[in-house]
Amino acid sequence: MRILVTGNMGYVGPVVVGHLRDVRPDSHLSGLDTGFFAHCLTGTTVLPERRLDCQWFGDVRRPPAEALESVDAVVHLAGVSNDPIGTTYEEATLDVNHRATVELARAARDAGASSFVFASSCSVYGLAEEGLRTEESETGPLTAYARSKLLAEEGLAEVAGEGFAVTSLRFATACGMSDRLRLDLVLNDFVAGAYAFREITILSDGTPWRPLIHVRDMARAIDWALDRTADNGGAYLAVNAGSDEWNYQIRQLADAVAAIVPDVNVSVREDAAPDSRSYKVSFARFRELAPDHQPQVGLPEAIEDLSAGLGRMGFHDPDFRNSELVRLRVLENLRGEGLVNEALEWSRADEPVARV
Ligand SMILES: NC(=O)c1ccc[n+]([C@@H]2O[C@H](COP(=O)([O-])OP(=O)(O)OC[C@H]3O[C@@H](n4cnc5c(N)ncnc54)[C@H](O)[C@@H]3O)[C@@H](O)[C@H]2O)c1
């Protein structure tokens, strides 16, 4: 199988590529990424891209036709990956996450691919105080990021059809170690705080619900979706990807970290405004459709693994929320240097696309 993974040089990508290489040793794996975070390696001495057969450097808004040639499947991770970036760069977020996603799927289909896997997000549900959100529940995206994911899903549903299965995996919030770790994700932030200065600061009152998924379990779900055909869920499928046990309240996550990392103080902002992102999600459909690719990592294991990873990095930055381990900060630094523009393009975007 020839698989193109876009956005492979971010946080999730290296874990996905590593997993696909392990479980599909004979596949041809290529990557396509614009490389915003290529330099943000964390605790690794070798480049994760070594496990690919080919790396393209380019923008998914203008994918090189050659990158799609003879491809059987696309795993589409490239995009603006959180609310803070989406709010700062709203137009670019819609352009990349919505328009370019649908066009890439169309181009992949026309080039003969049979499968397209899209990294969507449970944030499409917005605020959902009561009950578990299922795929039939009403959506209510609250941010440009969440809206862009939902619009992409709607466009993808139109592109799917006979011989071209499209799967939108509505991922819970990711966590866990990666060769390009992000600390702008709740559990990763807590473990970093605990590890670096024995303090976990909860920026809400701790009560919001948030489903989580480990990056290695995201990779397992993607592996399943790559082989999915229309007889298992239809030509187009949007499915929540995660597990019911991983619906946690923010405070529970902090306590779980404090139970593992010694001498940690947890502080809650009792006066904080309620977090608008509170939702519990049902993963029943995913359980039913993908029984052999269910999440396997436990929360204590995720925390221990992150602590070990931070140790390998020699991490001790108490100001990490303003560091290059935060995606928005990296983009702001690139912009400050005049390397990236407001459309989130390299300033010399018309350079030829490089292939390695
Ligand atoms: N991390 C999470 O909690 C989570 C949860 C749900 C869904 N997702 C989705 O999974 C995907 C990967 O997330 P991540 O955490 O690895 O994000 P990330 O920001 O670490 O990585 C995104 C990658 O996409 C690349 N990229 C961005 N714009 C591009 C463009 N125009 N052309 C080519 N490449 C481009 C970046 O260079 C980066 O390598 C994203 O689409 C994200 O929205 C992530």
Tab-separated table of C-alpha atoms and ligand atoms in Angstrom:
chain	number	residue	atom	x	y	z
A	1	MET	CA	0.000	0.000	0.000
A	2	ARG	CA	1.297	3.486	-0.880
A	3	ILE	CA	0.333	5.920	1.865
A	4	LEU	CA	0.832	9.684	1.942
A	5	VAL	CA	0.820	11.237	5.429
A	6	THR	CA	0.361	15.018	5.377
A	7	GLY	CA	1.402	17.066	8.411
A	8	ASN	CA	3.787	14.267	9.331
A	9	MET	CA	6.351	16.642	10.882
A	10	GLY	CA	4.167	17.781	13.787
A	11	TYR	CA	3.287	16.195	17.118
A	12	VAL	CA	1.031	13.328	16.036
A	13	GLY	CA	2.785	12.617	12.718
A	14	PRO	CA	6.010	11.004	13.955
A	15	VAL	CA	4.023	8.578	16.138
A	16	VAL	CA	1.690	7.708	13.254
A	17	VAL	CA	4.553	7.170	10.809
A	18	GLY	CA	6.421	5.013	13.347
A	19	HIS	CA	3.329	2.892	13.960
A	20	LEU	CA	2.490	2.481	10.281
A	21	ARG	CA	6.077	1.474	9.545
A	22	ASP	CA	5.916	-1.133	12.346
A	23	VAL	CA	2.586	-2.669	11.366
A	24	ARG	CA	2.980	-2.274	7.593
A	25	PRO	CA	6.687	-2.850	6.986
A	26	ASP	CA	6.262	-3.308	3.245
A	27	SER	CA	4.152	-0.247	2.612
A	28	HIS	CA	5.497	2.801	0.784
A	29	LEU	CA	5.209	5.740	3.173
A	30	SER	CA	5.636	9.328	2.100
A	31	GLY	CA	5.178	12.569	4.023
A	32	LEU	CA	4.094	16.046	2.961
A	33	ASP	CA	4.648	18.938	5.333
A	34	THR	CA	5.482	22.598	5.154
A	35	GLY	CA	7.868	22.157	8.053
A	36	PHE	CA	6.783	24.865	10.499
A	37	PHE	CA	7.818	22.686	13.462
A	38	ALA	CA	10.476	20.587	11.771
A	39	HIS	CA	13.133	21.996	14.115
A	40	CYS	CA	11.092	21.291	17.277
A	41	LEU	CA	12.561	17.845	18.002
A	42	THR	CA	12.163	16.633	21.568
A	43	GLY	CA	14.276	13.989	23.245
A	44	THR	CA	15.262	12.145	20.103
A	45	THR	CA	18.693	11.765	18.599
A	46	VAL	CA	17.428	10.619	15.213
A	47	LEU	CA	15.072	12.220	12.727
A	48	PRO	CA	11.626	10.550	12.793
A	49	GLU	CA	11.331	11.055	9.018
A	50	ARG	CA	14.014	8.392	8.493
A	51	ARG	CA	11.191	5.845	8.620
A	52	LEU	CA	9.594	7.261	5.478
A	53	ASP	CA	10.409	6.336	1.908
A	54	CYS	CA	10.038	9.937	0.781
A	55	GLN	CA	9.492	13.377	2.297
A	56	TRP	CA	7.889	16.246	0.409
A	57	PHE	CA	8.223	19.780	1.690
A	58	GLY	CA	5.235	21.769	0.518
A	59	ASP	CA	1.941	23.402	1.335
A	60	VAL	CA	-1.219	21.278	1.294
A	61	ARG	CA	-2.931	24.235	-0.352
A	62	ARG	CA	-0.726	23.562	-3.373
A	63	PRO	CA	0.172	19.875	-3.156
A	64	PRO	CA	2.671	18.750	-5.775
A	65	ALA	CA	0.786	16.473	-8.225
A	66	GLU	CA	3.638	13.963	-8.033
A	67	ALA	CA	3.037	13.480	-4.307
A	68	LEU	CA	-0.384	12.027	-5.095
A	69	GLU	CA	0.729	9.858	-7.998
A	70	SER	CA	-0.024	6.140	-7.435
A	71	VAL	CA	-1.060	6.794	-3.853
A	72	ASP	CA	-3.588	4.285	-2.417
A	73	ALA	CA	-4.413	6.209	0.737
A	74	VAL	CA	-3.947	9.598	2.368
A	75	VAL	CA	-3.712	10.287	6.099
A	76	HIS	CA	-4.443	13.989	6.396
A	77	LEU	CA	-2.958	15.507	9.551
A	78	ALA	CA	-1.678	18.793	8.099
A	79	GLY	CA	-3.390	21.863	9.364
A	80	VAL	CA	-3.823	24.511	11.974
A	81	SER	CA	-4.010	22.386	15.079
A	82	ASN	CA	-5.597	24.316	17.932
A	83	ASP	CA	-7.943	27.085	19.048
A	84	PRO	CA	-5.335	29.772	19.861
A	85	ILE	CA	-3.823	29.568	16.360
A	86	GLY	CA	-7.313	29.410	14.834
A	87	THR	CA	-8.324	32.577	16.649
A	88	THR	CA	-5.152	34.460	15.674
A	89	TYR	CA	-5.164	33.255	12.058
A	90	GLU	CA	-8.834	32.711	11.329
A	91	GLU	CA	-8.761	33.049	7.539
A	92	ALA	CA	-5.721	30.842	7.129
A	93	THR	CA	-7.315	28.275	9.430
A	94	LEU	CA	-10.411	28.024	7.265
A	95	ASP	CA	-8.319	27.977	4.102
A	96	VAL	CA	-6.022	25.178	5.232
A	97	ASN	CA	-8.321	23.114	7.433
A	98	HIS	CA	-11.472	23.379	5.340
A	99	ARG	CA	-10.871	24.315	1.695
A	100	ALA	CA	-7.491	22.617	1.227
A	101	THR	CA	-8.691	19.451	2.979
A	102	VAL	CA	-11.645	18.992	0.640
A	103	GLU	CA	-9.541	19.787	-2.433
A	104	LEU	CA	-6.825	17.377	-1.346
A	105	ALA	CA	-9.397	14.603	-0.936
A	106	ARG	CA	-10.802	15.334	-4.390
A	107	ALA	CA	-7.323	15.313	-5.919
A	108	ALA	CA	-6.484	12.036	-4.136
A	109	ARG	CA	-9.696	10.428	-5.392
A	110	ASP	CA	-9.058	11.625	-8.949
A	111	ALA	CA	-5.508	10.279	-8.742
A	112	GLY	CA	-6.930	6.820	-7.929
A	113	ALA	CA	-6.664	6.595	-4.134
A	114	SER	CA	-9.229	4.434	-2.369
A	115	SER	CA	-9.014	5.757	1.179
A	116	PHE	CA	-8.755	9.165	2.878
A	117	VAL	CA	-8.388	9.539	6.635
A	118	PHE	CA	-8.995	12.960	8.138
A	119	ALA	CA	-7.882	14.053	11.618
A	120	SER	CA	-11.006	15.801	12.840
A	121	SER	CA	-11.780	16.732	16.421
A	122	CYS	CA	-14.355	16.179	19.167
A	123	SER	CA	-14.301	19.959	19.601
A	124	VAL	CA	-16.993	20.074	16.867
A	125	TYR	CA	-19.440	19.366	19.730
A	126	GLY	CA	-18.626	22.578	21.616
A	127	LEU	CA	-20.278	22.921	24.992
A	128	ALA	CA	-22.289	19.841	25.917
A	129	GLU	CA	-23.093	19.819	29.600
A	130	GLU	CA	-25.430	16.861	29.667
A	131	GLY	CA	-24.959	13.312	28.517
A	132	LEU	CA	-22.514	11.733	26.142
A	133	ARG	CA	-22.112	13.212	22.657
A	134	THR	CA	-22.623	10.646	19.912
A	135	GLU	CA	-22.131	11.110	16.187
A	136	GLU	CA	-25.874	11.817	15.968
A	137	SER	CA	-25.688	14.626	18.516
A	138	GLU	CA	-26.003	18.190	17.408
A	139	THR	CA	-22.680	19.885	16.728
A	140	GLY	CA	-21.908	23.356	18.061
A	141	PRO	CA	-18.400	24.459	17.150
A	142	LEU	CA	-17.380	27.434	19.271
A	143	THR	CA	-14.126	28.432	17.615
A	144	ALA	CA	-12.695	28.968	14.133
A	145	TYR	CA	-10.650	25.790	14.602
A	146	ALA	CA	-13.692	23.658	15.473
A	147	ARG	CA	-15.729	25.272	12.686
A	148	SER	CA	-13.010	24.567	10.129
A	149	LYS	CA	-13.007	20.878	11.099
A	150	LEU	CA	-16.788	20.617	10.791
A	151	LEU	CA	-16.848	22.400	7.413
A	152	ALA	CA	-14.133	20.052	6.194
A	153	GLU	CA	-16.188	17.058	7.307
A	154	GLU	CA	-19.216	18.355	5.396
A	155	GLY	CA	-17.143	18.846	2.246
A	156	LEU	CA	-15.520	15.425	2.583
A	157	ALA	CA	-18.917	13.727	2.806
A	158	GLU	CA	-19.567	14.990	-0.748
A	159	VAL	CA	-16.261	13.708	-2.098
A	160	ALA	CA	-16.616	10.164	-0.684
A	161	GLY	CA	-18.209	7.607	-2.972
A	162	GLU	CA	-17.827	4.267	-4.640
A	163	GLY	CA	-14.278	3.038	-4.316
A	164	PHE	CA	-13.248	6.043	-2.213
A	165	ALA	CA	-13.850	5.654	1.511
A	166	VAL	CA	-13.428	8.768	3.624
A	167	THR	CA	-13.133	8.537	7.412
A	168	SER	CA	-13.250	11.607	9.645
A	169	LEU	CA	-11.820	10.529	12.983
A	170	ARG	CA	-13.147	12.929	15.597
A	171	PHE	CA	-10.203	12.666	17.933
A	172	ALA	CA	-10.356	13.462	21.605
A	173	THR	CA	-7.601	15.790	22.888
A	174	ALA	CA	-4.257	14.137	22.310
A	175	CYS	CA	-1.646	13.405	24.947
A	176	GLY	CA	1.600	11.498	25.252
A	177	MET	CA	5.221	11.635	24.209
A	178	SER	CA	6.291	12.298	20.639
A	179	ASP	CA	9.514	13.133	18.850
A	180	ARG	CA	7.950	16.605	18.448
A	181	LEU	CA	6.196	17.060	21.763
A	182	ARG	CA	3.608	19.828	22.232
A	183	LEU	CA	2.924	21.232	25.683
A	184	ASP	CA	-0.200	23.180	24.666
A	185	LEU	CA	-2.319	20.100	25.389
A	186	VAL	CA	-3.851	19.651	28.806
A	187	LEU	CA	-2.243	16.461	30.114
A	188	ASN	CA	1.139	17.270	28.582
A	189	ASP	CA	0.964	20.717	30.213
A	190	PHE	CA	0.180	19.216	33.621
A	191	VAL	CA	2.989	16.681	33.469
A	192	ALA	CA	5.437	19.389	32.344
A	193	GLY	CA	4.363	21.663	35.219
A	194	ALA	CA	4.672	18.845	37.715
A	195	TYR	CA	8.016	17.758	36.339
A	196	ALA	CA	9.599	21.203	35.938
A	197	PHE	CA	8.512	22.968	39.094
A	198	ARG	CA	6.295	20.625	41.110
A	199	GLU	CA	3.251	22.716	40.395
A	200	ILE	CA	0.114	22.084	38.345
A	201	THR	CA	-1.881	25.203	37.630
A	202	ILE	CA	-5.393	24.494	36.444
A	203	LEU	CA	-6.613	27.438	34.382
A	204	SER	CA	-10.272	26.661	35.105
A	205	ASP	CA	-12.193	25.551	38.178
A	206	GLY	CA	-11.250	21.967	37.288
A	207	THR	CA	-14.783	20.727	36.625
A	208	PRO	CA	-14.924	20.705	32.775
A	209	TRP	CA	-15.046	17.320	31.102
A	210	ARG	CA	-12.513	16.540	28.420
A	211	PRO	CA	-12.068	13.273	26.546
A	212	LEU	CA	-8.434	12.394	25.880
A	213	ILE	CA	-6.624	9.951	23.627
A	214	HIS	CA	-3.007	8.881	23.615
A	215	VAL	CA	-1.043	9.579	20.405
A	216	ARG	CA	-0.191	5.891	20.035
A	217	ASP	CA	-3.912	5.090	20.158
A	218	MET	CA	-4.548	7.768	17.511
A	219	ALA	CA	-2.093	5.886	15.316
A	220	ARG	CA	-3.982	2.628	15.923
A	221	ALA	CA	-7.264	4.287	14.898
A	222	ILE	CA	-5.674	5.703	11.739
A	223	ASP	CA	-4.306	2.280	10.854
A	224	TRP	CA	-7.845	0.908	11.109
A	225	ALA	CA	-9.362	3.702	9.017
A	226	LEU	CA	-6.827	3.174	6.227
A	227	ASP	CA	-8.302	-0.265	5.466
A	228	ARG	CA	-11.915	0.677	6.120
A	229	THR	CA	-14.306	0.031	3.235
A	230	ALA	CA	-17.858	1.214	2.588
A	231	ASP	CA	-19.348	-2.006	4.007
A	232	ASN	CA	-18.002	-1.057	7.439
A	233	GLY	CA	-19.652	2.293	8.142
A	234	GLY	CA	-20.454	3.616	4.652
A	235	ALA	CA	-18.399	5.407	1.992
A	236	TYR	CA	-18.279	8.431	4.310
A	237	LEU	CA	-17.939	7.973	8.041
A	238	ALA	CA	-17.474	10.474	10.863
A	239	VAL	CA	-16.677	8.650	14.078
A	240	ASN	CA	-15.545	9.676	17.551
A	241	ALA	CA	-12.102	8.183	18.140
A	242	GLY	CA	-11.142	7.446	21.732
A	243	SER	CA	-12.562	5.428	24.619
A	244	ASP	CA	-15.339	6.054	27.134
A	245	GLU	CA	-12.940	5.484	30.064
A	246	TRP	CA	-10.853	8.458	28.917
A	247	ASN	CA	-13.605	11.030	29.575
A	248	TYR	CA	-11.962	12.912	32.451
A	249	GLN	CA	-12.625	16.036	34.432
A	250	ILE	CA	-9.662	18.395	34.302
A	251	ARG	CA	-9.196	18.110	38.063
A	252	GLN	CA	-9.028	14.302	37.803
A	253	LEU	CA	-6.200	14.616	35.304
A	254	ALA	CA	-4.248	16.904	37.605
A	255	ASP	CA	-4.763	14.522	40.529
A	256	ALA	CA	-3.644	11.559	38.425
A	257	VAL	CA	-0.406	13.390	37.589
A	258	ALA	CA	0.121	14.382	41.235
A	259	ALA	CA	-0.342	10.736	42.246
A	260	ILE	CA	2.584	9.729	40.051
A	261	VAL	CA	5.033	12.657	40.114
A	262	PRO	CA	6.143	13.138	43.749
A	263	ASP	CA	5.667	16.333	45.819
A	264	VAL	CA	3.383	18.166	43.412
A	265	ASN	CA	1.037	20.956	44.393
A	266	VAL	CA	-2.225	21.304	42.430
A	267	SER	CA	-3.716	24.782	42.338
A	268	VAL	CA	-7.226	25.466	41.074
A	269	ARG	CA	-8.506	28.891	40.170
A	270	GLU	CA	-11.798	28.791	42.081
A	271	ASP	CA	-12.750	32.182	40.631
A	272	ALA	CA	-12.120	31.104	37.024
A	273	ALA	CA	-14.844	31.564	34.447
A	274	PRO	CA	-16.403	28.236	33.449
A	275	ASP	CA	-14.525	26.634	30.549
A	276	SER	CA	-16.760	26.625	27.493
A	277	ARG	CA	-15.082	23.454	26.265
A	278	SER	CA	-16.741	20.840	28.405
A	279	TYR	CA	-18.064	17.689	26.843
A	280	LYS	CA	-18.273	13.965	27.385
A	281	VAL	CA	-18.171	11.803	24.311
A	282	SER	CA	-19.466	8.327	23.506
A	283	PHE	CA	-17.040	6.118	21.649
A	284	ALA	CA	-19.540	3.266	21.228
A	285	ARG	CA	-19.593	3.440	17.432
A	286	PHE	CA	-15.808	3.278	17.260
A	287	ARG	CA	-15.875	0.232	19.574
A	288	GLU	CA	-18.373	-1.466	17.344
A	289	LEU	CA	-16.669	-0.704	14.028
A	290	ALA	CA	-13.024	-1.099	15.087
A	291	PRO	CA	-12.951	-3.807	17.788
A	292	ASP	CA	-9.346	-4.747	17.001
A	293	HIS	CA	-7.994	-1.193	17.071
A	294	GLN	CA	-9.251	0.062	20.419
A	295	PRO	CA	-7.166	2.361	22.635
A	296	GLN	CA	-4.736	0.441	24.802
A	297	VAL	CA	-2.670	2.992	26.699
A	298	GLY	CA	-3.675	3.665	30.311
A	299	LEU	CA	-3.504	7.090	31.975
A	300	PRO	CA	-0.710	6.193	34.464
A	301	GLU	CA	1.356	4.773	31.601
A	302	ALA	CA	0.816	7.969	29.588
A	303	ILE	CA	1.969	10.105	32.530
A	304	GLU	CA	5.029	7.953	33.246
A	305	ASP	CA	5.964	7.929	29.579
A	306	LEU	CA	5.702	11.725	29.384
A	307	SER	CA	7.815	12.140	32.527
A	308	ALA	CA	10.469	9.865	31.059
A	309	GLY	CA	10.367	11.822	27.787
A	310	LEU	CA	10.785	15.154	29.588
A	311	GLY	CA	13.734	13.587	31.411
A	312	ARG	CA	15.366	12.650	28.089
A	313	MET	CA	14.872	16.243	26.948
A	314	GLY	CA	16.569	17.607	30.085
A	315	PHE	CA	13.389	19.662	30.455
A	316	HIS	CA	13.307	22.237	33.246
A	317	ASP	CA	11.699	25.375	31.806
A	318	PRO	CA	9.153	26.869	34.227
A	319	ASP	CA	8.160	29.328	31.486
A	320	PHE	CA	7.305	26.524	29.045
A	321	ARG	CA	3.893	28.037	28.274
A	322	ASN	CA	5.829	30.738	26.384
A	323	SER	CA	8.326	28.389	24.814
A	324	GLU	CA	8.745	26.688	21.440
A	325	LEU	CA	6.900	23.681	22.875
A	326	VAL	CA	3.746	25.706	22.231
A	327	ARG	CA	2.675	25.730	18.582
A	328	LEU	CA	1.338	29.305	18.487
A	329	ARG	CA	4.620	30.589	19.974
A	330	VAL	CA	6.658	28.896	17.220
A	331	LEU	CA	4.483	30.483	14.541
A	332	GLU	CA	4.718	33.890	16.212
A	333	ASN	CA	8.507	33.555	16.315
A	334	LEU	CA	8.589	32.659	12.605
A	335	ARG	CA	6.377	35.635	11.861
A	336	GLY	CA	8.531	37.906	14.006
A	337	GLU	CA	11.523	36.903	11.890
A	338	GLY	CA	9.553	37.672	8.712
A	339	LEU	CA	9.732	34.032	7.599
A	340	VAL	CA	5.997	33.318	7.686
A	341	ASN	CA	3.171	35.652	6.681
A	342	GLU	CA	-0.370	36.195	7.956
A	343	ALA	CA	-1.728	33.559	5.581
A	344	LEU	CA	0.549	31.063	7.349
A	345	GLU	CA	2.724	30.600	4.295
A	346	TRP	CA	6.482	30.763	4.119
A	347	SER	CA	7.300	34.221	2.846
A	348	ARG	CA	8.952	32.695	-0.216
A	349	ALA	CA	6.110	30.276	-0.882
A	350	ASP	CA	6.658	30.313	-4.610
A	351	GLU	CA	9.939	28.469	-4.240
A	352	PRO	CA	9.906	25.042	-5.888
A	353	VAL	CA	8.702	22.236	-3.679
A	354	ALA	CA	11.567	20.134	-2.413
A	355	ARG	CA	11.517	16.372	-2.312
A	356	VAL	CA	13.925	14.366	-0.196
B	1	LIG	N1	-3.283	17.164	19.042
B	1	LIG	C1	-4.588	17.033	19.285
B	1	LIG	O1	-5.068	17.089	20.430
B	1	LIG	C2	-5.547	16.776	18.165
B	1	LIG	C3	-6.842	16.384	18.451
B	1	LIG	C4	-7.734	16.236	17.418
B	1	LIG	C5	-7.295	16.443	16.116
B	1	LIG	N2	-6.029	16.813	15.858
B	1	LIG	C6	-5.614	17.068	14.488
B	1	LIG	O2	-4.543	16.198	14.151
B	1	LIG	C7	-3.679	16.860	13.227
B	1	LIG	C8	-2.244	16.804	13.739
B	1	LIG	O3	-2.193	17.441	15.012
B	1	LIG	P1	-0.801	17.752	15.718
B	1	LIG	O4	-1.069	17.795	17.164
B	1	LIG	O5	0.255	16.840	15.190
B	1	LIG	O6	-0.538	19.233	15.192
B	1	LIG	P2	0.852	19.960	14.885
B	1	LIG	O7	0.563	21.407	14.842
B	1	LIG	O8	1.897	19.479	15.789
B	1	LIG	O9	1.201	19.446	13.428
B	1	LIG	C9	0.546	19.908	12.282
B	1	LIG	C10	1.494	19.753	11.103
B	1	LIG	O10	0.840	20.275	9.940
B	1	LIG	C11	1.788	21.046	9.213
B	1	LIG	N3	1.089	22.051	8.436
B	1	LIG	C12	0.350	23.092	8.898
B	1	LIG	N4	-0.126	23.815	7.875
B	1	LIG	C13	0.308	23.207	6.733
B	1	LIG	C14	0.152	23.469	5.350
B	1	LIG	N5	-0.562	24.521	4.910
B	1	LIG	N6	0.739	22.649	4.462
B	1	LIG	C15	1.468	21.583	4.875
B	1	LIG	N7	1.663	21.276	6.180
B	1	LIG	C16	1.079	22.086	7.090
B	1	LIG	C17	2.688	21.664	10.262
B	1	LIG	O11	3.948	22.053	9.715
B	1	LIG	C18	2.787	20.537	11.283
B	1	LIG	O12	3.894	19.713	11.029
B	1	LIG	C19	-4.216	18.280	13.066
B	1	LIG	O13	-5.007	18.335	11.906
B	1	LIG	C20	-5.069	18.466	14.294
B	1	LIG	O14	-6.096	19.411	14.095
B	1	LIG	C21	-5.127	16.968	16.847
